[in-house]
Each structure stands twice: as structure tokens, then as C-alpha cells.
XYZ file of C-alpha atoms in Angstrom:
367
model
C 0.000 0.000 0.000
C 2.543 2.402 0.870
C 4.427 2.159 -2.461
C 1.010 2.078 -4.487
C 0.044 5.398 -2.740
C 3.458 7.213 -2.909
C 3.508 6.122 -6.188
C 0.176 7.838 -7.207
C 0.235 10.827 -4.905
C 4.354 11.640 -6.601
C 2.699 11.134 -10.332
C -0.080 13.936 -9.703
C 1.687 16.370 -8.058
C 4.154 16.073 -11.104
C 1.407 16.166 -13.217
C 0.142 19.451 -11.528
C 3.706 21.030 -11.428
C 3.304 21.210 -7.302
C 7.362 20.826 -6.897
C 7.475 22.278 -3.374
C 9.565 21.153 -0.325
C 6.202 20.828 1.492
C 4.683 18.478 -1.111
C 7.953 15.875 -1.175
C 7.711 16.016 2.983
C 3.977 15.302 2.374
C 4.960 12.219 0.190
C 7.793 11.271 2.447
C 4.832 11.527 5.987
C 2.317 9.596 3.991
C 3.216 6.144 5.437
C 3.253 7.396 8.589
C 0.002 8.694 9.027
C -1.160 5.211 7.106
C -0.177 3.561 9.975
C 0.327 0.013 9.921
C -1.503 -0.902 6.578
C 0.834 1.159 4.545
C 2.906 -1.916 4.361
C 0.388 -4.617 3.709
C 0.647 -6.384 0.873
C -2.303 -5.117 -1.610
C -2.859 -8.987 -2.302
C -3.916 -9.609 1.217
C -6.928 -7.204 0.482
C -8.382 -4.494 3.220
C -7.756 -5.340 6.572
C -11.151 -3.749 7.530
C -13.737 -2.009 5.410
C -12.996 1.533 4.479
C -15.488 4.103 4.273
C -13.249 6.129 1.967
C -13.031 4.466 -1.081
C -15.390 2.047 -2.604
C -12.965 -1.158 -3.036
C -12.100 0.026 0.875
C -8.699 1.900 -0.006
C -7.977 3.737 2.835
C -7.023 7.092 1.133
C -8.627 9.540 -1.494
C -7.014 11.530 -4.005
C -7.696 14.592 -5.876
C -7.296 17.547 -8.134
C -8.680 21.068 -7.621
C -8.928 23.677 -10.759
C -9.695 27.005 -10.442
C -10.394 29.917 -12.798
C -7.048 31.370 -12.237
C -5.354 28.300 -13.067
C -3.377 27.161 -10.158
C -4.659 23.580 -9.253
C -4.459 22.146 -5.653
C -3.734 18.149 -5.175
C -5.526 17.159 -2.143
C -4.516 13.463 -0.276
C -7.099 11.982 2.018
C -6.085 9.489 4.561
C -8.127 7.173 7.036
C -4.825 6.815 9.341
C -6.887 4.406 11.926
C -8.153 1.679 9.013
C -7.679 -2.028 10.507
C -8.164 -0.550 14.053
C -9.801 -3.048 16.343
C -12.446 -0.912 17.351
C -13.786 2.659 16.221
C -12.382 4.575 19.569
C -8.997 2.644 18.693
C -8.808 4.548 14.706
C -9.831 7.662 16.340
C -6.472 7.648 18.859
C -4.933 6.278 15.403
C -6.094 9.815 13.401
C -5.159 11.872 16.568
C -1.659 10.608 16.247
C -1.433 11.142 12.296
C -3.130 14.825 13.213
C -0.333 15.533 15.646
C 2.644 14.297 13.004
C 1.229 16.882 10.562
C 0.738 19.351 13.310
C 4.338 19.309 14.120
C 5.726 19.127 10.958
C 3.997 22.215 9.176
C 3.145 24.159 12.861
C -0.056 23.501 12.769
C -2.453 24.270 15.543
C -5.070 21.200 16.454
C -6.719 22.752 19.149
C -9.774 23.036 17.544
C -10.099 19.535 17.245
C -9.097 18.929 20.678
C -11.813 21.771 21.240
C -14.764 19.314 19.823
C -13.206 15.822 20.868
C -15.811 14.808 23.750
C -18.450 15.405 20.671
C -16.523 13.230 17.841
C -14.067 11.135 19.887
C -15.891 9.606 22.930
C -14.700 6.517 24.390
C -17.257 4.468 23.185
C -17.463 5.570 19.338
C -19.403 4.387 16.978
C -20.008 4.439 13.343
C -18.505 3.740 10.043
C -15.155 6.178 10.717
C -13.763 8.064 13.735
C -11.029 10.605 12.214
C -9.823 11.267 8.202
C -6.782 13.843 7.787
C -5.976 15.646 4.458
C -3.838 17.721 2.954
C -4.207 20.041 0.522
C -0.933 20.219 -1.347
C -0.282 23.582 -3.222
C 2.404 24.986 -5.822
C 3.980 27.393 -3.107
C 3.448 27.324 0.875
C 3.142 24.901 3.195
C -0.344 22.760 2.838
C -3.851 23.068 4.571
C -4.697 20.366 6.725
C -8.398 19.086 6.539
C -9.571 16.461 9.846
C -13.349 14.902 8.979
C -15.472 13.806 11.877
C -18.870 11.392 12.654
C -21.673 13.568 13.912
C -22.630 9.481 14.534
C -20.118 9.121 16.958
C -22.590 8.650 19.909
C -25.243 7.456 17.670
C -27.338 8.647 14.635
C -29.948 10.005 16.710
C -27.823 12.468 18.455
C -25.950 13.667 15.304
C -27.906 16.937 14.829
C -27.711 17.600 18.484
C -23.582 16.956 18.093
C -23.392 19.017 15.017
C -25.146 21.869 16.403
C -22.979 22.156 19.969
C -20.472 22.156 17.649
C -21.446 24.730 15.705
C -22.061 26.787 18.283
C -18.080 26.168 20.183
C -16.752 27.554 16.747
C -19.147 30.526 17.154
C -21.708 29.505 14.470
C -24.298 28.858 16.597
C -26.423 31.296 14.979
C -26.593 29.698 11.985
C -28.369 25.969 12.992
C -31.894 27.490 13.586
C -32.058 29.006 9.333
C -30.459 25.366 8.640
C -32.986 23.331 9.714
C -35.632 25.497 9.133
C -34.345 25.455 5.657
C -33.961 22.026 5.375
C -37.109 21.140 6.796
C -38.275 19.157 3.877
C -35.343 16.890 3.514
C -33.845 16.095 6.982
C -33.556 13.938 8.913
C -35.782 11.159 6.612
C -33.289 11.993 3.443
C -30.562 13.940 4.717
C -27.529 12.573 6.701
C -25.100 14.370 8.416
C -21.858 12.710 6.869
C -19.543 14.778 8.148
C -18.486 17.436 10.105
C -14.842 18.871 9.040
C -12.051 21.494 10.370
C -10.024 23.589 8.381
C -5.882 23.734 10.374
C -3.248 25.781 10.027
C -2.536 27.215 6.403
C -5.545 28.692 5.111
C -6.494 32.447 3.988
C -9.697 31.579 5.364
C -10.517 28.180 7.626
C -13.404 26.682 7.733
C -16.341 25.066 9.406
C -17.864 22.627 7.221
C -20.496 20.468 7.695
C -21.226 17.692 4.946
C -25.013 16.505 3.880
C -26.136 13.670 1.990
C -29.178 13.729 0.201
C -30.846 10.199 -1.073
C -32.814 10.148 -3.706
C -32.136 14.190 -4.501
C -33.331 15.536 -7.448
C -31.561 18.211 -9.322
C -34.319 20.577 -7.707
C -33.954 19.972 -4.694
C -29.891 20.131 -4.924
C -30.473 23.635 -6.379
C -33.024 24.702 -3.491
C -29.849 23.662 -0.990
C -27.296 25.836 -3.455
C -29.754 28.958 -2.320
C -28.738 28.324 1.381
C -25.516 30.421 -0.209
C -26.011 34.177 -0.191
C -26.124 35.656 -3.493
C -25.566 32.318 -5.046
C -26.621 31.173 -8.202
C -28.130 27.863 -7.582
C -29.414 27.264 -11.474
C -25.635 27.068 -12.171
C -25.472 24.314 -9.973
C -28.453 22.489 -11.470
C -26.806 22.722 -14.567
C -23.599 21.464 -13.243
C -25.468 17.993 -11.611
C -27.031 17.512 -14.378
C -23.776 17.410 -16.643
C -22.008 14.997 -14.216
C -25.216 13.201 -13.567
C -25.684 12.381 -17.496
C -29.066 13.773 -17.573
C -30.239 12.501 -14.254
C -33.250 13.617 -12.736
C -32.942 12.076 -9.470
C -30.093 10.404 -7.404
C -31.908 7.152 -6.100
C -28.356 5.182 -6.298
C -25.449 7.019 -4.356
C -26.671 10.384 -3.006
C -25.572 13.986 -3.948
C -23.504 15.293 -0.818
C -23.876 18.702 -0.031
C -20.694 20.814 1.919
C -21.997 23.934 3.648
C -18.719 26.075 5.051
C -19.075 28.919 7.772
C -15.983 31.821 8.258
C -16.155 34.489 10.310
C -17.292 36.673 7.717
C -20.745 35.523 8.538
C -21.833 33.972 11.820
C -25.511 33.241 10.359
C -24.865 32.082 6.939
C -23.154 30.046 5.122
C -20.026 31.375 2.908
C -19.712 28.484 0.821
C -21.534 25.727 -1.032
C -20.191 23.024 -2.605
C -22.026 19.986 -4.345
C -20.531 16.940 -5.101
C -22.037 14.375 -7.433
C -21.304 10.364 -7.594
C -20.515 10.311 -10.827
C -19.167 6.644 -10.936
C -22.897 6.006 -10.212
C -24.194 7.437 -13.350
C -22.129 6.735 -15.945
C -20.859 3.516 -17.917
C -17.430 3.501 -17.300
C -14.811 6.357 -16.719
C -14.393 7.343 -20.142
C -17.880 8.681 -19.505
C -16.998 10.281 -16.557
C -14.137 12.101 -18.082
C -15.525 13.477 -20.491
C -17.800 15.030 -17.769
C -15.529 16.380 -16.208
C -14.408 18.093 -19.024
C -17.116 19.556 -19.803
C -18.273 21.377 -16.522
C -13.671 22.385 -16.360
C -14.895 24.387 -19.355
C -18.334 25.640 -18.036
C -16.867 26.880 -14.847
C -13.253 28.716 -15.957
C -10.699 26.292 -15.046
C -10.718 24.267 -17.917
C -7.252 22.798 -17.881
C -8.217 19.415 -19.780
C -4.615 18.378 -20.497
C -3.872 18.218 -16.877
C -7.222 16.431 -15.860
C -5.718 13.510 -18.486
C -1.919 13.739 -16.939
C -3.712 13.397 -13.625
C -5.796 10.147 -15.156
C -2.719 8.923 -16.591
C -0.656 9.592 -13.014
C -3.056 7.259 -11.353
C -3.593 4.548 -13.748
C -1.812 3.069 -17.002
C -5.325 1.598 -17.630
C -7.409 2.287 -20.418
C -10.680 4.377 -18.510
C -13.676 2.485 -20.623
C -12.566 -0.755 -18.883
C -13.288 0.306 -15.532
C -15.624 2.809 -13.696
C -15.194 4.658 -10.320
C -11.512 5.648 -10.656
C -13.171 9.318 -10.756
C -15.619 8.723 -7.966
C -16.924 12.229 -7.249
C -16.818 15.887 -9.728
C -17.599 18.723 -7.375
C -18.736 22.011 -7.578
C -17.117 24.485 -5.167
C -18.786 28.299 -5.019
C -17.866 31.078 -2.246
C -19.090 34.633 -1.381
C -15.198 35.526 -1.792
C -13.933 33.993 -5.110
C -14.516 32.451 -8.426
C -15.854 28.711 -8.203
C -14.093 25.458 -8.553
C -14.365 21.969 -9.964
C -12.287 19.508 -8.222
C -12.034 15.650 -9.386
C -11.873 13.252 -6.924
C -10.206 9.852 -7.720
C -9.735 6.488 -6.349
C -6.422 4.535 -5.514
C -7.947 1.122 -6.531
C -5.451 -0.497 -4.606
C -7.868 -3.332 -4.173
C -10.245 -3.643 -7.293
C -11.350 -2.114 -10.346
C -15.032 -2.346 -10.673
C -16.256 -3.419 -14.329
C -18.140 -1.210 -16.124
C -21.762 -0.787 -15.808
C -23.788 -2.322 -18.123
C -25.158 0.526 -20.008
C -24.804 2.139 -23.410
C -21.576 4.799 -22.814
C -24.006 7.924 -23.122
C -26.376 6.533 -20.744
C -26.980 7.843 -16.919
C -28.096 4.852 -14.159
C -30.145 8.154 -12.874
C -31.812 9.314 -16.035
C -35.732 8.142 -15.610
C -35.479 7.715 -12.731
């Protein structure tokens, strides 16, 4: 595992020209914060299931374009996969946090801040603690930690997520939430997760992640007008380019991302929408052309590097597989242009066949 993931994570930042001291001492930390499965064989399969990738890979890697043409790589890591126990991979993600902490001078007391919310000693759930970094051309990265609003159980997630909210100061901001989202929580809206920006960032972030089953491109756009002065037909237009035509998401779910800064203690300052694509389309041929076409609808439409990027993760030919690009997203913000990032899958353990469709053809569309 380690060498498959060193491997990848070394080929896209080449392919995205990020040459930086702080992206080789990313690619020289990444075993560590594996932890022990970075050097399992990939023939003796998962050691546990992984909620990060679908064939259970436990790490996630993508590309970020924006309009001004200056892509981020982003690494996602589940540093406590094979853990005996959920508590046990959250003390495993605390450790990874702290190696990153100390090697870019990062500040984690905001997670420590939250922990008796998303870290209890009884856990539960399908993850305790993902770390990420967001790798960048110049400067050291931003580090990203994901937590289970489930932690204590599913029933208590809204009342975790909203003392949360309100330690960070955004307490203000539950009460339009769920009045907003009335008509799609909690029967077909999950809190997935609820995320941290550390350390290196112009702005951090509170984020909180939705998913919506059985959306349709209607309702995503009524959840894009949760985002002041927004302009949520762009993102109908954008789901339903990645979705091939989809009218509603009755197989893997659209996941919302609503971020909070201080510029606004009430209101969201970001949306972001990210669509399933392996879900909806045949294979990944499908999906890159996609891609493509909302990286041209949106201003960062750097094609050539979205193939080197393909081509840095796998010498395999993209119709004979799908879910190698697992998720397109649209990212929008009160402070700056939007971005698409592509989100893309080690498959360190399998490559799923393609679906057995005609290549134009969405699993969504009629639905």
C-alpha cells in the first residue's frame, strides 16, 4: 500500500507542477500517518472495510482547478483503518493529526476543542477521524480532519453538530439550517460529516457535509440557495452534466458541503455539491468526459492536466473500468470564483467493471 500510494500521490503532483519542499515532505509523511496498513501487501486485500473508497482503499485523491489556473492536489487518509475498534482509529487519526501538526506548525486545538463530541470513548459508526492535505504549488499545505456527527449514535448527530457549531461561534446559523432544510432532513438527509479547516488557510473553515438520497436536481439547487447571493441554477446545470441527464439520485446520493468563516456567523459562505458520478455513468471514459465539460463551463478548464492526472493514477485504459473518478464537485464562495475539483480512487484493491449501459447513458436518467 505504501508504495502504491506514494507512487500515485508523486505522479499527480508532477502532473500538476506542485514541486514544493512541502509536497515531497507530504509524500515522504504519507506512510506514517497510514499507519500500519501502509505496508500490507495489496494482495492480502483491506484489513477492515474503508469508508473512503469504494474497493475500501484507505485514502482519497484529488485535483482542484480554479479559474485562475493554479490547481491544488488534495490526499485523504483514514490513518486508523484495521483498528480493532472505532475509539482505537480515532487515537490512530489523533496521532497522524499531531505528526502533521508538528511538521507544518499547525495548531489542532480546535479539534481537541470538539473531541468529547466526535471522539468519545465508546465511538461508533462507520469512521472516527480522516486527515488531508491540501498540497499547493507554493506554501506549506492546509490540513483538513473529517469527523462522525454518529459518533454517539445517529440520533444524536444533529444535536452533536449543532454544539459544535455553536463552540466555533456559528451557533447562529443551525436554527435558518434546519428550518431550511425542513423538507429533507432527517428522513433523506444525513449528516456525513463534520470537518475542520488547520493551520494554512487564507480563510478556515467550518464545514459540515449533507447527503441527500434520492435528490433531485431541484432539490440540490433549493440547498445551493442556502448560499447568499448564489446562483443555484448554475449548480443544477452542473449535476445535471455529471449526472448524465439525471433527474434524481436514487443510487449514491448527492452530498452537499456547507462552510461557515467568520465573515458571517448566520450564513453560510460556501456551497459546494458533489455528485457520484461513478454512479451514473458507464465507465470512466464517460466520466471524463464530464468532467471536461463542466472544467470548461466553470473557468478552469485545464483538460490536459485532468488527463496527466488520469494517466498519473492509472496506465489503464478508462472504458474498462468505472469509479476511478468517484466524485466531480462544484465548489462556489461569497469571496472567489468557483471550482471543480475531481476526486479519484487509488484502486489499490479492485477495479469495478463497467456498468452495463450504453456509454451515453446515466443509471439516474428516468429515474
Amino acid at each position: 500500500m505504501r508504495e502504491h500510494l506514494t507512487g500515485q500521490l508523486q505522479r499527480l503532483l508532477d502532473a500538476a507542477d506542485v514541486t514544493s519542499s512541502w509536497a515531497r515532505d507530504a509524500v515522504r509523511l504519507l506512510p506514517a500517518l497510514l499507519g500500519p496498513v501502509a505496508g500490507r501487501p495489496l494482495g492480502a486485500g483491506p484489513p477492515s472495510p474503508s469508508f473512503v473508497s469504494d474497493d475500501h482503499s484507505p485514502a482519497e485523491l484529488s485535483v482542484s482547478f480554479a479559474s485562475d489556473g493554479v490547481p491544488t492536489v488534495r490526499v485523504l487518509v483514514e490513518p486508523g483503518c484495521g483498528a480493532r475498534t472505532v475509539a482505537d482509529s480515532g487515537r490512530a487519526g489523533l496521532r497522524a493529526l499531531h505528526r502533521m501538526a508538528s511538521c507544518w506548525n499547525v495548531d489542532a486545538e480546535p479539534v481537541a476543542r470538539v473531541k468529547d463530541l466526535f471522539l468519545p470513548a465508546a465511538a461508533r459508526g462507520p469512521f472516527s477521524l480522516w486527515c488531508a492535505l491540501d498540497l499547493r504549488r507554493s506554501g506549506p499545505p492546509g490540513v483538513k480532519v473529517y469527523l462522525n456527527p454518529e459518533a454517539h449514535s445517529g440520533d444524536r448527530a444533529a444535536e452533536v453538530v449543532e454544539e459544535a457549531l455553536t463552540r466555533f461561534g456559528f451557533g447562529p446559523a443551525w436554527p435558518a439550517l434546519t428550518a431550511r432544510a425542513a423538507s429533507w432532513c432527517p428522513d433523506r438527509g444525513r449528516l456525513l460529516f463534520f470537518a475542520l479547516d488547520l493551520g494554512h488557510w487564507q480563510e478556515p473553515r467550518v464545514k459540515l457535509y449533507i447527503a441527500h438520497q434520492g435528490f433531485s436536481v431541484e432539490e440540490a439547487e433549493a440547498v445551493a440557495g442556502l448560499l447568499p447571493g448564489g446562483t443555484p441554477q448554475r449548480v443544477g446545470d452542473f449535476c445535471r452534466t455529471v449526472g448524465g441527464g439525471a433527474r434524481r439520485f436514487d443510487r449514491l446520493p448527492l452530498v452537499s458541503c456547507l462552510s461557515f468563516t467568520r465573515r458571517d456567523r448566520e450564513r453560510p459562505s460556501g456551497h459546494t455539491l458533489h455528485v457520484p458520478v461513478r454512479d451514473y455513468a458507464r465507465d470512466d471514459c464517460v466520466a471524463r468526459d464530464r468532467a471536461a465539460a463542466v472544467l470548461g463551463a466553470h473557468g478552469g478548464g485545464d483538460t490536459a492536466l485532468l488527463d496527466k492526472a488520469l494517466a498519473a493514477m492509472t496506465p489503464r485504459r478508462l472504458s474498462d473500468g468505472v469509479g476511478l473518478i468517484s466524485y466531480v464537485s462544484l465548489a462556489r464562495s461569497t469571496a472567489g470564483p468557483p471550482r471543480v475539483t475531481v476526486y479519484l480512487s487509488p484502486e489499490a484493491y479492485a477495479i469495478h467493471p463497467p456498468h452495463d449501459l450504453p456509454r451515453d447513458t446515466a443509471l439516474g436518467e428516468g429515474a
